[in-house]
Amino acid sequence: LDVQKEIHCGIINLDELHIAAKLLQQGELVAFPTETVYGLGANAKNAQAILNIFKAKKRPLSDPLIVHVHDKNNLYTDKPDYVDQFAELFWPGPFTIVLKSTQLETTEILSAGTGSIGIRIPNNEIALELLKLANIPIAAPSANLFTHISPTSAAHVFNDFYDQRVHIIDAGRCDNGIESTVIKPLGNELHILRLGSLAKDTILNKINQSESLKHFAIKYENKYMQIEENEEDIEKELQDLQHLDRKSSMEAPGQFLKHYSARINSFILTFKSINAFQEIDINLKETVIIDFGSELRNRIANFDETKYKTLSLNYDAKEAMFNLYDLLRWAEIQQGAQQILLYDFDTEINHQILHHENILSLQDKIFRSASGQKIYYQ
Ligand code: TXA
Ligand code: MG
């Protein structure tokens, strides 16, 4: 069964959004579009519904959820003065701020035991309308199975959850294509916990221009954690609310090295010099290539054209973000494909040709989707 063909493209009207809002209020799981990726939504006030998100995704309880709201005056958290300034600059948008949770009884499970929750107002009309109609905070991780590629279309969500009780609102492709940027204020520092579609340099420029925010220094440190639990442990941990057995990795929740991963082995192909060209020591008939511009095309001989795509022919980082997860999902279902080769955004060559603010986020997503595996090559 080719599940991708089974899904139909619905027209969304207000009646349907009313139904979706009702379902959320009743504790059902509803996948909905945002400007970043599709979210797997549940009523953030309902502990059982939240647990069902973790179960559906097979996600360990140590990985906290983002809560989506539509009103910056009702965040369910502590609200230091500067929050209004951030809201002014970045909301609605791909900006998630981690604050101390004060009003949700479900904080323990939402926050993975940290007491703080990530909050954002998404910049997508359907998501905002849904939040207004439901009139509850909606917890939503990306609507993909744990470690799999994040979904940027309803078909992607369907492919991961077709055999589970998940309702899906189909509103076409997501505008940005990668997740929100997650930040946590700590004293005078803003720690970026996850890179995303709002670039670090954009945040920096905006806060530097703001009288009340310019005292913040931005900190970003790559964290690549190994997943410690195996699938059986995760399943045991998720059995029911009475037996929540949390092993929180407080230091960097959710920052796993294996993330956004296709179901076949993926490698970053990295060149040591700009003129490198050589036959690669793997079977190119069984290899899918995901390029940027024509960099790999120009250097690899005898690959299979039908298994080749580029993130952006014109070196446009925004277009590359828009296409990345869609192409990774395309790659993993190519017939006979044994591995994916990914373009390396992290070479000196690239620092000469790429100055786009979104490169850092792209590099991070690609590094994780290859679980950090690189093939070096003279
Ligand atoms: O763009 C997005 O953020 C999407 C859409 C649906 O809004 N959501 C999303 O959620 O990507 P998720 O669960 O796939 O990723 C959220 C990540 C967590 O893995 C964790 O790294 C970080 O955000 N995070 C969330 N809440 C946190 C908290 N309380 N403390 C630290 N990190 C947190
Ligand atoms: Mg996710």
Tab-separated table of C-alpha atoms in Angstrom, residues 35-37 94 152 176-180 195-197 321-322 324-325 358 361-362 365:
chain	number	residue	atom	x	y	z
A	35	GLU	CA	4.373	27.950	9.824
A	36	THR	CA	7.248	25.683	10.906
A	37	VAL	CA	6.126	22.040	10.801
A	94	PRO	CA	8.847	30.563	15.087
A	152	THR	CA	5.948	19.608	6.626
A	176	ASN	CA	9.196	27.616	6.816
A	177	GLY	CA	9.900	23.900	6.813
A	178	ILE	CA	11.970	23.653	9.982
A	179	GLU	CA	10.991	24.046	13.625
A	180	SER	CA	10.814	27.077	15.875
A	195	LEU	CA	18.276	26.256	16.450
A	196	GLY	CA	15.279	26.785	14.204
A	197	SER	CA	13.757	28.825	11.439
A	321	MET	CA	14.805	24.879	4.759
A	322	PHE	CA	11.439	24.624	3.023
A	324	LEU	CA	14.813	19.710	3.614
A	325	TYR	CA	12.365	17.427	5.466
A	358	ASN	CA	19.820	30.470	8.211
A	361	SER	CA	20.153	26.017	11.505
A	362	LEU	CA	20.343	24.041	8.263
A	365	LYS	CA	19.403	19.768	11.154
